[in-house]
Each structure stands twice: as structure tokens, then as C-alpha cells.
Amino acid sequence: MSAHPTPAPDGARVGRPKVTVPDVRAAKHAKLPLVMTTAYDAATARIADLGGADMILVGDSLGMVVLGRNDTLRVTVDEMVHHTRAVTSQHPSALVVGDMPFLSYHVSREETVRNAGRLVQEGGAECVKIEGGRKRLRMIGALLDAEIPVMGHIGLTPQSVNAMGGFKVQGKVLEQAEGLLGDAAALAEAGVFAIVLEGVPAELARIITDDVDVPTIGIGAGPACDGQVLVIHDLLGLTSGHVPKFVRQYADLGAQAVAAMSAFAEDVRSGDFPSREESYAIPDDVAAALGTLVSD
Ligand code: KIV
């Protein structure tokens, strides 16, 4: 939300108020664009929070960008708890959203609440995100009954990669577009506090955004959404291989990191690192006594 103060340049903790679920809901009516990014550990959480994100999503994208897998399907609740705990160790001002991994909210209402409860109790998440539209209404009801706020996620839902036949933009044909409109309306009616719209045409995202009274957060969904989310590795330039066309890379940290690493390697091999200034000294008399001990 743009009302937040500019982050302190010296890396000091930003003294901004904690972002809450009601703040996120209210941002739509106040027309304050919402900023969300992923984070998976203490370092990325600090970057996201000091950079002024309103929401930090501990995304199951960690299966791909952190754990190096080809999709998100093998991410477990244990892994999500582990990474969520690392993020919340930094006590960010941003709202922390815990992503529920594949099969953690599909089997029963009881299992869904227990798994979401682990993200909240053990991980410290303040709300959870689940993928899917009308099919998920029963589970959303169970989570809300347990006082766990829910963020929806429709469109190109990565956990449906096999059903979709790949990571494909959704809603390009009328039937699909109508389905997504219906899903968004049903999620909003069920009580989610925001909806991620991923990989949908910009015009469809605009129609959905105008239609629902909760904020939409777009990723590959054009400029009309109430907020935007990017995977932090993508926006910082840490992703190797294919980067989707909706990603704007705000830094090239991957290239900078490789250059820094090769400079370190060169300095070690040439004997240039460490210097005297980078080493600890002992007083001359102790050094002299030590020398005597060794020569004796
Ligand atoms: O897991 C994730 O990073 C996500 C975002 C892409 C919305 O779900």
C-alpha cells in the first residue's frame, strides 16, 4: 500500500505498522495498489519487508526456485512449515501468507484445518492461500470456521499442471473465462480476503477485478488487478533458465553474485585474500614468546 513510508536506506528495521488481513481487504476500496512478493527464508523476508512489500507469500514455488524441482507438486507441509518459520523469524511488518501445498487441502475438512493450522501455529503464518475455485468452497468454509483467513488463487494454478497439460494461460476461450468469473465470485462470496489471478488475459482480469469486492492480486494478469505479485527470485534476477514474459527483472543479482564469487576465487588463488587488515593480530610480545616456544 503506497501509504507506507519509504524503507530506511541503512538496512534498519522499517518502523511501519503491521499489515493485517482487514488492511488488505480495505486497500481495494481505498484504491491502494497492493504489493506482494514471495520469500522463503530470513534473507529474502528481510529484503521483501525492507523493500516495502505489503504481503510476503511463502509460496510453494519454493519447490522450483529454492529446491530445484520442475514443479510444485512434491512440496510437503513440513517443508512449508520450515520455510514459513524462517520467514517469520524476521518479524516482518508485511502480512505473511502461507501457501498450502498440493494434497494438503484436498482430502478432508479436518486434514485441511490441521495442515493450515500447522502453517499458522508452527510456521507463524497469518493466513493461508489455496489454489482452485468452486471445488474448494467446503475447505474454505472449514478454514474460516477455524478463524484462519484464506487467500484464493485461480487461473494458471501450478498445482494443476498435469490437469492443464502444462503451465498454460487460462481463460482464453469463452467457457474457461466464464468459469473463472464464476470461480472468483464464489470465492469472494465464501469469504476469502483476496484472490490471486495467475496467467489470465488482462481483459478478463479487469472484468473479474471489477466484479468482486475483494482485492485481486495479479501475476501474468495485466495491470487492472488491485495488486501484483512476483516471485522474488524472478524480480531480483536470481532465476536461471526460462523467465516468463510477465516478469520484470528489477536487478541482475545472479550475474552480480557470480562476478563476486569469481573475484573471491581469484583473490584466494593469488594470495591476495585475506590481507593483514582482514586478519586478527596478537601483541608483538606474545608473538615473540610464541616464536621462542616453537624454536625451543
Ligand atoms: O507459490 C507461489 O509463488 C505462488 C505465486 C506465484 C502466486 O503461488
XYZ file of N, CA and C and ligand atoms in Angstrom, residues 36 38 40 57-62 72 99 129 131 153 158 196 198 219 229 231, ligand 1:
68
model
N 2.834 -7.647 -3.385
C 3.151 -8.922 -2.738
C 4.358 -9.532 -3.449
N 7.138 -13.182 -3.056
C 7.420 -14.388 -2.295
C 8.677 -14.171 -1.457
N 11.273 -17.004 1.144
C 11.361 -18.399 1.559
C 12.284 -18.606 2.754
N 4.416 -13.789 0.517
C 3.859 -15.129 0.303
C 4.990 -16.148 0.419
N 4.876 -17.034 1.402
C 5.817 -18.163 1.436
C 5.215 -19.170 0.461
N 5.593 -19.028 -0.798
C 4.939 -19.764 -1.876
C 5.468 -21.182 -1.999
N 4.597 -22.074 -2.493
C 5.102 -23.426 -2.754
C 5.983 -23.421 -4.008
N 6.107 -22.247 -4.649
C 7.096 -22.089 -5.719
C 8.494 -22.380 -5.188
N 8.632 -22.451 -3.867
C 9.942 -22.794 -3.306
C 10.412 -24.151 -3.818
N 5.662 -27.856 -8.536
C 5.459 -27.632 -7.093
C 4.837 -28.846 -6.396
N 1.479 -20.696 1.931
C 0.866 -21.399 0.792
C 0.612 -22.852 1.175
N -3.027 -19.532 1.679
C -3.524 -19.436 0.293
C -3.775 -20.840 -0.224
N -5.171 -23.027 -3.856
C -5.459 -22.939 -5.290
C -6.819 -23.566 -5.600
N -6.803 -18.463 -5.174
C -5.817 -18.440 -6.269
C -6.434 -19.191 -7.440
N -0.501 -23.610 -10.543
C 0.599 -24.543 -10.826
C 0.378 -25.964 -10.294
N -5.616 -14.355 -5.818
C -4.529 -14.281 -6.808
C -5.103 -14.710 -8.156
N -3.655 -15.741 -11.645
C -2.371 -16.064 -12.290
C -2.601 -16.505 -13.732
N -0.622 -11.980 -11.299
C 0.720 -12.405 -11.736
C 0.511 -12.918 -13.154
N 1.869 -9.535 -7.733
C 2.829 -10.378 -7.026
C 3.856 -10.900 -8.028
N 7.475 -13.584 -8.017
C 8.397 -14.461 -7.286
C 9.703 -13.675 -7.092
O 3.855 -20.231 -4.973
C 3.872 -19.087 -5.468
O 4.917 -18.435 -5.578
C 2.603 -18.548 -5.930
C 2.635 -17.219 -6.627
C 3.149 -17.399 -7.990
C 1.317 -16.539 -6.608
O 1.590 -19.151 -5.739
